């Protein structure tokens, strides 16, 4: 129960704060959304070292704890794309990737230092943060490929159905075309990431098929559940006259 409370709280806070900044301080909106994006990515890299159990009743599987956060990464890509367009989304991805490279360098830099003789947690530190080059490489390759594909697919779907979305006359939370671009782009991102990362990181070391299946299922479940927050984000971005977001028509 605590997990879901924290999960809902984090999504709600980020979504609401993002809308407030984008609408009230539009000059800071891109920076704020990119900041949230970077925080999520850093959290993914850190908590990926912990393996957790997913119990779906008749089916139990195991996956890195990062699978509960990575769908948030995909959602923030959509939030940036929705307001600032595809080109700026690629810029945000490039900035975020640079920060993750720096993060790894800083971890490696700290690891080169000699631990204090009374520091008893050194074995635990080495076990948790001793990242192999193969896993880092897998993470970076899958991130760059999947995030940029997500940006392209989201923008293409939005452009394809923009008129139908604009013509929709019911409540914004029910607009199927908003749901479509968020769910379709995220599902592709999350599925490809699972396949690419696990294959590069563990092929020849562990049985990759169970790991791929576990990550695809868990990431897409979380990704599907967090879609209402993106739709809420889109709905809140509209002003009282029903005008669209700053990226209508789609940029890039």
mmCIF file of N, CA, C and O in Angstrom, residues 132 134-135 199-208 211:
data_model
loop_
_atom_site.group_PDB
_atom_site.id
_atom_site.type_symbol
_atom_site.label_atom_id
_atom_site.label_comp_id
_atom_site.label_asym_id
_atom_site.label_seq_id
_atom_site.Cartn_x
_atom_site.Cartn_y
_atom_site.Cartn_z
ATOM 1 N N UNK A 132 29.396 -2.912 -14.232
ATOM 2 C CA UNK A 132 30.220 -3.422 -15.315
ATOM 3 C C UNK A 132 30.043 -2.555 -16.554
ATOM 4 O O UNK A 132 28.982 -1.951 -16.765
ATOM 5 N N UNK A 134 29.688 -3.484 -19.551
ATOM 6 C CA UNK A 134 28.670 -4.049 -20.440
ATOM 7 C C UNK A 134 27.267 -3.563 -20.062
ATOM 8 O O UNK A 134 26.467 -3.224 -20.937
ATOM 9 N N UNK A 135 26.969 -3.526 -18.765
ATOM 10 C CA UNK A 135 25.649 -3.082 -18.322
ATOM 11 C C UNK A 135 25.473 -1.592 -18.589
ATOM 12 O O UNK A 135 24.405 -1.136 -19.024
ATOM 13 N N UNK A 199 19.257 -7.968 -23.742
ATOM 14 C CA UNK A 199 20.057 -8.713 -24.720
ATOM 15 C C UNK A 199 21.524 -8.305 -24.662
ATOM 16 O O UNK A 199 22.418 -9.151 -24.605
ATOM 17 N N UNK A 200 21.797 -7.003 -24.659
ATOM 18 C CA UNK A 200 23.177 -6.529 -24.631
ATOM 19 C C UNK A 200 23.834 -6.819 -23.290
ATOM 20 O O UNK A 200 25.002 -7.229 -23.225
ATOM 21 N N UNK A 201 23.099 -6.647 -22.205
ATOM 22 C CA UNK A 201 23.684 -6.768 -20.871
ATOM 23 C C UNK A 201 23.898 -8.217 -20.432
ATOM 24 O O UNK A 201 24.886 -8.520 -19.754
ATOM 25 N N UNK A 202 22.996 -9.127 -20.819
ATOM 26 C CA UNK A 202 23.017 -10.457 -20.206
ATOM 27 C C UNK A 202 23.116 -11.626 -21.172
ATOM 28 O O UNK A 202 23.171 -12.781 -20.728
ATOM 29 N N UNK A 203 23.136 -11.378 -22.490
ATOM 30 C CA UNK A 203 23.219 -12.488 -23.431
ATOM 31 C C UNK A 203 24.516 -13.274 -23.211
ATOM 32 O O UNK A 203 25.605 -12.714 -23.176
ATOM 33 N N UNK A 204 24.372 -14.587 -23.032
ATOM 34 C CA UNK A 204 25.527 -15.431 -22.776
ATOM 35 C C UNK A 204 25.899 -15.544 -21.316
ATOM 36 O O UNK A 204 26.763 -16.338 -20.948
ATOM 37 N N UNK A 205 25.232 -14.757 -20.469
ATOM 38 C CA UNK A 205 25.515 -14.775 -19.028
ATOM 39 C C UNK A 205 24.334 -15.358 -18.258
ATOM 40 O O UNK A 205 24.500 -16.184 -17.368
ATOM 41 N N UNK A 206 23.129 -14.902 -18.606
ATOM 42 C CA UNK A 206 21.908 -15.353 -17.949
ATOM 43 C C UNK A 206 20.887 -15.713 -19.028
ATOM 44 O O UNK A 206 21.025 -15.272 -20.176
ATOM 45 N N UNK A 207 19.852 -16.484 -18.657
ATOM 46 C CA UNK A 207 18.767 -16.742 -19.625
ATOM 47 C C UNK A 207 18.002 -15.453 -19.894
ATOM 48 O O UNK A 207 17.300 -14.944 -19.018
ATOM 49 N N UNK A 208 18.142 -14.903 -21.087
ATOM 50 C CA UNK A 208 17.621 -13.567 -21.357
ATOM 51 C C UNK A 208 16.109 -13.548 -21.571
ATOM 52 O O UNK A 208 15.455 -12.545 -21.259
ATOM 53 N N UNK A 211 14.043 -12.803 -18.458
ATOM 54 C CA UNK A 211 14.280 -11.425 -18.027
ATOM 55 C C UNK A 211 13.573 -10.435 -18.942
ATOM 56 O O UNK A 211 12.990 -9.447 -18.478
#
